[in-house]
């Protein structure tokens, strides 16, 4: 047995903290030891967000290189879409997404995410607007999820509209979200109609169809509204829900029907 | 339905015009105008028809610099975008009032006619497109509001239809506001917000083709300020072929009509259109390439329609024997269709209007709708854009759908339409969405 591996490991242990601390923070605590004081509100917002969890630290979005481009790096869509591929599909098809695809490399992402500083919004422009570090605090969620109107709905509507208003008129933004909320609610009606039709039947196949309606096309409608993708509101959304609803009804009513649709 | 849901529905639907804009009694337009009312968002997609000036807004008459000064604070993004546009750099600049008017109580959104005051040639091309009929950019808004499912469904549900079909009523679908950059509209991505998804996967088809693959590899480095002319681009984009030389009409080469209905590709009119294609392809390819391509595409279309017609005949025979259920009597009719109330009939195929019959129908009709509208169009789009493998994949899906529909028909015939014993009427006529749909046009 050679001693070389042991030597290398020992050297590594000795050298890496010194090198690493100068250029590349290695641990979450390395970032927080400075930034908890320098950016207290920002760190506090992050700590109460869904992004604060096992395996997610500052470097997940900002990268590990402390070279003055860390903020700009997290403003790029690349920082988000690894974990949010489905969200990216609807966004990439929107006009916002198209413009970022075409011009993203020329946009100045060193500028803060406010006042229309970038020609079109990247994910972070809306969800982490103006340096917000809790994506749940701003425009998300789009619409109440299966609950009646709540007292904070006005405040929520106000905060979700803020990033849009950097470029769009308040009236357009209000109209967009009001129609969008109704569009999503109509989607929920279809799922509720299907759920009521199944009733208390113990039919795993029908239950699975209901589950698919919610996870698939209903969620697509919501993503389509939030990201302004007509395809997700419509072809991947409402007509797909119609298809699921009628196939489920056909299963219920027709003894000779083939196994439930694709 | 739980009381909480009722409350929510009430809050969402009983004040649809709470944001101002459209008056509550605004009426529909087009063939079924009397049967529907617009959603407030409609104002933004068809401003020429529905825009109402904002009455509570700031009062006064403003000229360009005053608009810019105020809006740099109110909506800074659009001011920055305009400042980077050619409109800001020409002398004299094209300031806000040129397109929106100067009285803040009577502001308008620009329509193609507004843009046409300075760009008359482009407007004339858009207008010229109308003579070719559907499919069309210029007629897209007429097309959408005249669709039976658009008139029938709740308007918030179909609001997204207007977003793409507004290509007929606004110019910023392709060169987005307030930059209005022709270079943006020349890139294929400018088209894919609308030209994607199950019935028109043009994005998938183009990016899978040799043209699209070359674009994806090199396109970011090309000079997109050049016009769409011979020699300027190493590979064609959507606009290079469909809007050659920047011609703002996309219909004068539309031979196969989107693949949506069976056509005769060799009529005199289509020969003229094919000649235009041959000239376009000849910018890069030897003259014999295009005719060879047409032969393959004609062959693909004939095969596809062979498959579709077989299934269409099968469904019509089931209809004849009363085996398609729920039958047209057992499901909600379109509100504007009094003929269908008197003589209910299941709509099978393009010429009977099945393009609207994708909801409130039985599973077999819907399966055929998807075979025709999704799989067939995918097969067509793939072949037409030089993505043969994609076309093959969609043909396999058509084969699978035909086989499964054939098997379902056999089962139906052998069992004589025997049902599960469930009460059909509440199931097909009385659900929460079905009722809401009936009450809201």
Short mmCIF file of C-alpha atoms in Angstrom, two decimals, chain B residues 39-380:
data_model
loop_
_atom_site.label_atom_id
_atom_site.label_comp_id
_atom_site.label_asym_id
_atom_site.label_seq_id
_atom_site.Cartn_x
_atom_site.Cartn_y
_atom_site.Cartn_z
CA UNK B 39 -64.31 39.43 -21.79
CA UNK B 40 -62.69 42.69 -20.59
CA UNK B 41 -59.31 41.45 -21.85
CA UNK B 42 -60.69 41.41 -25.41
CA UNK B 43 -60.15 45.17 -25.46
CA UNK B 44 -56.39 44.67 -25.59
CA UNK B 45 -56.37 42.01 -28.30
CA UNK B 46 -58.72 43.82 -30.66
CA UNK B 47 -58.32 47.49 -29.72
CA UNK B 48 -59.83 48.71 -33.00
CA UNK B 49 -63.15 47.12 -32.02
CA UNK B 50 -63.15 47.22 -28.24
CA UNK B 51 -60.75 49.80 -26.84
CA UNK B 52 -62.42 52.39 -24.63
CA UNK B 53 -60.33 55.35 -23.44
CA UNK B 54 -59.58 55.40 -19.71
CA UNK B 55 -61.93 58.02 -18.33
CA UNK B 56 -60.46 58.39 -14.82
CA UNK B 57 -56.89 58.87 -16.02
CA UNK B 58 -54.82 62.03 -15.96
CA UNK B 59 -56.41 64.94 -17.79
CA UNK B 60 -54.68 67.12 -20.34
CA UNK B 61 -53.13 67.27 -23.77
CA UNK B 62 -49.47 66.21 -23.88
CA UNK B 63 -46.75 66.20 -26.48
CA UNK B 64 -43.92 63.69 -26.72
CA UNK B 65 -41.38 64.89 -24.19
CA UNK B 66 -44.03 65.41 -21.51
CA UNK B 67 -45.32 61.86 -22.05
CA UNK B 68 -41.81 60.45 -21.79
CA UNK B 69 -40.96 62.40 -18.68
CA UNK B 70 -43.99 61.19 -16.76
CA UNK B 71 -43.93 57.62 -18.06
CA UNK B 72 -40.24 57.23 -17.26
CA UNK B 73 -41.55 57.12 -13.70
CA UNK B 74 -44.89 55.34 -14.27
CA UNK B 75 -43.88 52.64 -16.78
CA UNK B 76 -40.10 53.01 -17.13
CA UNK B 77 -39.62 49.76 -19.04
CA UNK B 78 -41.62 50.83 -22.06
CA UNK B 79 -39.91 54.23 -22.19
CA UNK B 80 -36.48 52.57 -22.13
CA UNK B 81 -37.62 50.20 -24.85
CA UNK B 82 -38.91 53.04 -27.02
CA UNK B 83 -35.66 55.00 -26.54
CA UNK B 84 -33.76 52.03 -27.95
CA UNK B 85 -36.11 51.81 -30.96
CA UNK B 86 -35.71 53.24 -34.43
CA UNK B 87 -38.77 55.39 -33.72
CA UNK B 88 -36.65 57.29 -31.18
CA UNK B 89 -33.60 57.62 -33.39
CA UNK B 90 -35.09 58.97 -36.61
CA UNK B 91 -35.37 62.72 -37.13
CA UNK B 92 -37.93 63.88 -36.20
CA UNK B 93 -38.60 61.04 -33.74
CA UNK B 94 -41.91 59.17 -33.78
CA UNK B 95 -43.22 60.23 -30.39
CA UNK B 96 -46.07 58.77 -28.32
CA UNK B 97 -48.91 60.94 -29.77
CA UNK B 98 -48.19 59.67 -33.29
CA UNK B 99 -49.64 56.29 -32.31
CA UNK B 100 -51.69 57.00 -29.17
CA UNK B 101 -53.06 60.52 -29.71
CA UNK B 102 -52.26 63.44 -27.41
CA UNK B 103 -55.43 63.86 -25.32
CA UNK B 104 -54.90 61.73 -22.19
CA UNK B 105 -58.66 61.22 -21.88
CA UNK B 106 -58.93 59.88 -25.42
CA UNK B 107 -55.80 57.79 -25.87
CA UNK B 108 -55.97 54.93 -28.37
CA UNK B 109 -54.04 51.75 -29.02
CA UNK B 110 -52.54 51.55 -32.48
CA UNK B 111 -54.14 49.18 -34.99
CA UNK B 112 -52.55 48.04 -38.25
CA UNK B 113 -54.23 51.07 -39.85
CA UNK B 114 -52.37 53.36 -37.40
CA UNK B 115 -49.04 51.79 -38.31
CA UNK B 116 -50.05 51.97 -41.98
CA UNK B 117 -50.02 55.75 -41.98
CA UNK B 118 -46.21 55.57 -42.05
CA UNK B 119 -45.84 52.00 -43.35
CA UNK B 120 -48.45 51.93 -46.15
CA UNK B 121 -46.71 49.24 -48.17
CA UNK B 122 -46.77 46.82 -45.20
CA UNK B 123 -50.42 47.55 -44.51
CA UNK B 124 -51.29 47.01 -48.18
CA UNK B 125 -49.57 43.61 -48.04
CA UNK B 126 -51.56 42.64 -44.95
CA UNK B 127 -54.78 43.73 -46.66
CA UNK B 128 -53.84 41.88 -49.84
CA UNK B 129 -53.49 38.68 -47.84
CA UNK B 130 -57.25 38.61 -47.19
CA UNK B 131 -58.00 37.56 -50.78
CA UNK B 132 -56.39 34.17 -50.16
CA UNK B 133 -58.85 33.13 -47.44
CA UNK B 134 -57.98 30.93 -44.47
CA UNK B 135 -55.50 30.15 -43.08
CA UNK B 136 -54.34 33.71 -42.77
CA UNK B 137 -52.81 36.24 -40.42
CA UNK B 138 -54.98 39.07 -41.73
CA UNK B 139 -58.24 37.16 -41.19
CA UNK B 140 -57.22 35.51 -37.91
CA UNK B 141 -59.46 37.62 -35.64
CA UNK B 142 -62.54 37.09 -37.83
CA UNK B 143 -61.77 33.40 -37.82
CA UNK B 144 -61.58 33.11 -34.04
CA UNK B 145 -64.74 35.03 -33.11
CA UNK B 146 -66.75 33.13 -35.72
CA UNK B 147 -65.71 29.73 -34.33
CA UNK B 148 -68.67 28.03 -32.69
CA UNK B 149 -66.68 27.00 -29.63
CA UNK B 150 -65.48 30.57 -29.15
CA UNK B 151 -69.05 31.88 -29.21
CA UNK B 152 -70.26 29.09 -26.92
CA UNK B 153 -67.58 28.86 -24.23
CA UNK B 154 -67.22 31.30 -21.28
CA UNK B 155 -65.15 34.19 -22.59
CA UNK B 156 -62.52 34.03 -19.85
CA UNK B 157 -61.84 30.42 -20.89
CA UNK B 158 -61.20 31.33 -24.51
CA UNK B 159 -59.36 34.61 -23.82
CA UNK B 160 -56.07 32.99 -24.83
CA UNK B 161 -57.43 32.34 -28.35
CA UNK B 162 -57.46 36.10 -28.85
CA UNK B 163 -53.84 36.46 -27.84
CA UNK B 164 -52.57 34.63 -30.94
CA UNK B 165 -55.37 35.64 -33.27
CA UNK B 166 -54.63 39.30 -32.49
CA UNK B 167 -51.95 39.00 -35.16
CA UNK B 168 -54.70 40.41 -37.41
CA UNK B 169 -55.50 43.41 -35.24
CA UNK B 170 -52.13 44.58 -33.89
CA UNK B 171 -48.62 44.71 -35.33
CA UNK B 172 -46.68 43.90 -32.16
CA UNK B 173 -47.26 40.13 -32.21
CA UNK B 174 -44.07 39.73 -34.22
CA UNK B 175 -42.01 42.86 -33.53
CA UNK B 176 -42.88 43.51 -29.92
CA UNK B 177 -43.57 46.89 -28.41
CA UNK B 178 -42.03 49.40 -27.91
CA UNK B 179 -38.92 48.43 -29.86
CA UNK B 180 -40.75 47.18 -32.99
CA UNK B 181 -37.54 45.71 -34.29
CA UNK B 182 -37.73 44.00 -37.71
CA UNK B 183 -34.66 41.96 -36.70
CA UNK B 184 -36.69 40.36 -33.88
CA UNK B 185 -39.47 39.37 -36.29
CA UNK B 186 -36.99 37.71 -38.66
CA UNK B 187 -35.96 35.18 -36.00
CA UNK B 188 -37.95 31.92 -35.88
CA UNK B 189 -38.55 32.33 -32.15
CA UNK B 190 -40.75 35.37 -32.92
CA UNK B 191 -43.30 32.96 -34.45
CA UNK B 192 -43.30 30.13 -31.92
CA UNK B 193 -45.37 31.75 -29.16
CA UNK B 194 -48.33 30.97 -31.45
CA UNK B 195 -46.88 28.39 -33.85
CA UNK B 196 -46.34 25.64 -31.31
CA UNK B 197 -48.43 23.07 -29.49
CA UNK B 198 -50.49 20.07 -30.66
CA UNK B 199 -52.28 21.39 -33.81
CA UNK B 200 -49.36 23.37 -35.22
CA UNK B 201 -46.00 22.13 -33.94
CA UNK B 202 -44.16 24.35 -36.41
CA UNK B 203 -41.42 24.95 -33.84
CA UNK B 204 -40.74 21.23 -33.40
CA UNK B 205 -40.84 20.69 -37.17
CA UNK B 206 -38.50 23.56 -38.06
CA UNK B 207 -35.97 22.89 -35.32
CA UNK B 208 -35.86 19.20 -36.31
CA UNK B 209 -35.20 20.05 -39.99
CA UNK B 210 -31.77 20.60 -41.52
CA UNK B 211 -32.68 24.29 -41.90
CA UNK B 212 -33.58 24.63 -38.23
CA UNK B 213 -30.58 22.68 -36.96
CA UNK B 214 -28.24 24.97 -38.88
CA UNK B 215 -30.05 28.01 -37.48
CA UNK B 216 -29.74 26.73 -33.94
CA UNK B 217 -26.04 26.13 -34.39
CA UNK B 218 -25.12 29.41 -36.06
CA UNK B 219 -28.08 31.77 -36.00
CA UNK B 220 -27.06 33.75 -32.91
CA UNK B 221 -24.03 35.07 -34.81
CA UNK B 222 -25.80 36.27 -37.98
CA UNK B 223 -26.59 39.86 -38.87
CA UNK B 224 -30.38 39.97 -38.50
CA UNK B 225 -30.61 43.56 -39.69
CA UNK B 226 -30.33 42.29 -43.27
CA UNK B 227 -33.53 41.93 -45.29
CA UNK B 228 -34.89 38.45 -46.09
CA UNK B 229 -33.31 38.21 -49.53
CA UNK B 230 -31.30 35.76 -51.51
CA UNK B 231 -27.76 35.43 -50.21
CA UNK B 232 -28.33 37.20 -46.90
CA UNK B 233 -28.92 34.10 -44.77
CA UNK B 234 -27.18 30.73 -44.77
CA UNK B 235 -30.42 28.91 -44.02
CA UNK B 236 -34.07 29.97 -44.19
CA UNK B 237 -36.08 30.94 -41.13
CA UNK B 238 -39.90 30.91 -40.94
CA UNK B 239 -40.09 34.45 -42.28
CA UNK B 240 -37.53 33.88 -45.04
CA UNK B 241 -39.88 31.48 -46.85
CA UNK B 242 -43.28 32.61 -45.63
CA UNK B 243 -42.60 36.38 -45.81
CA UNK B 244 -40.05 36.51 -48.56
CA UNK B 245 -38.41 39.90 -49.11
CA UNK B 246 -40.28 41.08 -46.04
CA UNK B 247 -43.63 40.76 -47.79
CA UNK B 248 -46.16 41.06 -44.95
CA UNK B 249 -48.55 38.47 -46.24
CA UNK B 250 -48.12 34.79 -45.57
CA UNK B 251 -50.88 33.27 -47.72
CA UNK B 252 -49.85 33.53 -51.37
CA UNK B 253 -48.02 30.20 -51.17
CA UNK B 254 -50.55 28.40 -48.93
CA UNK B 255 -51.18 25.27 -51.00
CA UNK B 256 -51.99 22.66 -48.36
CA UNK B 257 -54.11 24.93 -46.14
CA UNK B 258 -52.50 23.98 -42.82
CA UNK B 259 -53.17 20.26 -43.46
CA UNK B 260 -56.57 20.72 -41.88
CA UNK B 261 -58.68 19.71 -44.88
CA UNK B 262 -58.20 17.65 -47.99
CA UNK B 263 -57.20 19.74 -50.99
CA UNK B 264 -56.37 19.10 -54.61
CA UNK B 265 -52.72 20.17 -54.84
CA UNK B 266 -52.71 20.45 -58.63
CA UNK B 267 -55.42 23.03 -59.34
CA UNK B 268 -54.38 25.94 -61.56
CA UNK B 269 -54.32 28.20 -58.50
CA UNK B 270 -52.11 25.78 -56.59
CA UNK B 271 -49.76 25.48 -59.58
CA UNK B 272 -49.22 29.24 -59.34
CA UNK B 273 -48.56 28.92 -55.62
CA UNK B 274 -46.13 26.07 -56.20
CA UNK B 275 -44.27 28.19 -58.74
CA UNK B 276 -43.76 30.75 -55.96
CA UNK B 277 -42.39 28.00 -53.72
CA UNK B 278 -40.06 26.79 -56.49
CA UNK B 279 -38.67 30.30 -56.82
CA UNK B 280 -38.17 30.57 -53.07
CA UNK B 281 -36.39 27.22 -52.77
CA UNK B 282 -34.26 28.09 -55.82
CA UNK B 283 -32.56 30.85 -53.82
CA UNK B 284 -30.37 28.06 -52.45
CA UNK B 285 -31.27 24.75 -54.11
CA UNK B 286 -31.00 23.47 -57.71
CA UNK B 287 -34.36 23.72 -59.54
CA UNK B 288 -35.15 19.99 -59.37
CA UNK B 289 -35.15 19.93 -55.55
CA UNK B 290 -38.50 21.67 -55.01
CA UNK B 291 -40.61 19.47 -57.35
CA UNK B 292 -39.14 16.38 -55.71
CA UNK B 293 -40.07 17.81 -52.32
CA UNK B 294 -43.64 18.53 -53.50
CA UNK B 295 -44.02 14.95 -54.76
CA UNK B 296 -43.02 13.59 -51.34
CA UNK B 297 -45.35 16.00 -49.55
CA UNK B 298 -48.28 15.25 -51.88
CA UNK B 299 -47.68 11.55 -51.28
CA UNK B 300 -47.59 12.06 -47.51
CA UNK B 301 -50.84 14.05 -47.63
CA UNK B 302 -52.57 11.42 -49.77
CA UNK B 303 -51.53 8.73 -47.27
CA UNK B 304 -52.73 10.81 -44.31
CA UNK B 305 -56.10 11.52 -45.90
CA UNK B 306 -56.48 7.85 -46.78
CA UNK B 307 -56.19 7.08 -43.06
CA UNK B 308 -58.44 9.93 -41.97
CA UNK B 309 -61.17 9.20 -44.49
CA UNK B 310 -61.30 5.55 -43.43
CA UNK B 311 -61.89 6.52 -39.80
CA UNK B 312 -64.31 9.27 -40.79
CA UNK B 313 -66.42 6.74 -42.72
CA UNK B 314 -66.30 4.40 -39.73
CA UNK B 315 -67.58 7.11 -37.36
CA UNK B 316 -70.28 8.15 -39.79
CA UNK B 317 -71.48 4.56 -40.04
CA UNK B 318 -71.63 4.35 -36.22
CA UNK B 319 -73.59 7.59 -36.25
CA UNK B 320 -75.97 6.13 -38.85
CA UNK B 321 -76.61 3.18 -36.54
CA UNK B 322 -77.13 5.41 -33.50
CA UNK B 323 -74.09 3.99 -31.73
CA UNK B 324 -72.24 7.25 -31.04
CA UNK B 325 -73.10 8.23 -27.49
CA UNK B 326 -73.79 10.61 -25.93
CA UNK B 327 -75.73 11.37 -29.09
CA UNK B 328 -76.23 14.98 -30.17
CA UNK B 329 -79.60 14.84 -28.37
CA UNK B 330 -77.95 13.84 -25.12
CA UNK B 331 -75.42 16.66 -24.91
CA UNK B 332 -75.57 20.47 -24.88
CA UNK B 333 -76.04 22.09 -28.31
CA UNK B 334 -74.31 25.33 -29.31
CA UNK B 335 -76.56 28.19 -28.19
CA UNK B 336 -76.59 29.85 -31.61
CA UNK B 337 -77.30 26.70 -33.56
CA UNK B 338 -81.10 26.44 -33.91
CA UNK B 339 -80.79 23.95 -36.75
CA UNK B 340 -78.92 21.60 -34.44
CA UNK B 341 -81.69 21.94 -31.86
CA UNK B 342 -84.27 20.85 -34.44
CA UNK B 343 -82.12 18.24 -36.14
CA UNK B 344 -79.36 17.21 -33.72
CA UNK B 345 -76.47 15.55 -35.47
CA UNK B 346 -72.97 14.57 -34.37
CA UNK B 347 -70.41 16.53 -36.38
CA UNK B 348 -67.76 14.36 -37.98
CA UNK B 349 -64.86 15.83 -39.95
CA UNK B 350 -63.82 19.26 -41.19
CA UNK B 351 -66.78 19.96 -43.44
CA UNK B 352 -69.32 19.26 -40.69
CA UNK B 353 -67.54 21.55 -38.22
CA UNK B 354 -65.79 19.03 -35.99
CA UNK B 355 -63.04 21.60 -35.37
CA UNK B 356 -65.38 23.02 -32.72
CA UNK B 357 -66.68 19.67 -31.48
CA UNK B 358 -63.88 18.73 -29.11
CA UNK B 359 -65.86 19.05 -25.86
CA UNK B 360 -69.23 17.70 -24.72
CA UNK B 361 -68.74 14.79 -27.14
CA UNK B 362 -68.10 11.10 -26.61
CA UNK B 363 -64.61 9.63 -26.34
CA UNK B 364 -64.62 8.19 -29.87
CA UNK B 365 -65.40 11.53 -31.49
CA UNK B 366 -62.72 13.18 -29.38
CA UNK B 367 -60.22 10.46 -30.35
CA UNK B 368 -60.90 11.19 -34.00
CA UNK B 369 -60.63 14.92 -33.36
CA UNK B 370 -57.15 14.36 -31.91
CA UNK B 371 -56.16 12.02 -34.73
CA UNK B 372 -57.20 14.62 -37.29
CA UNK B 373 -56.29 17.86 -35.49
CA UNK B 374 -53.14 16.84 -33.60
CA UNK B 375 -51.60 13.74 -35.19
CA UNK B 376 -52.45 14.57 -38.82
CA UNK B 377 -51.30 18.16 -38.49
CA UNK B 378 -48.09 17.04 -36.78
CA UNK B 379 -47.48 14.64 -39.69
CA UNK B 380 -48.12 17.44 -42.19
#
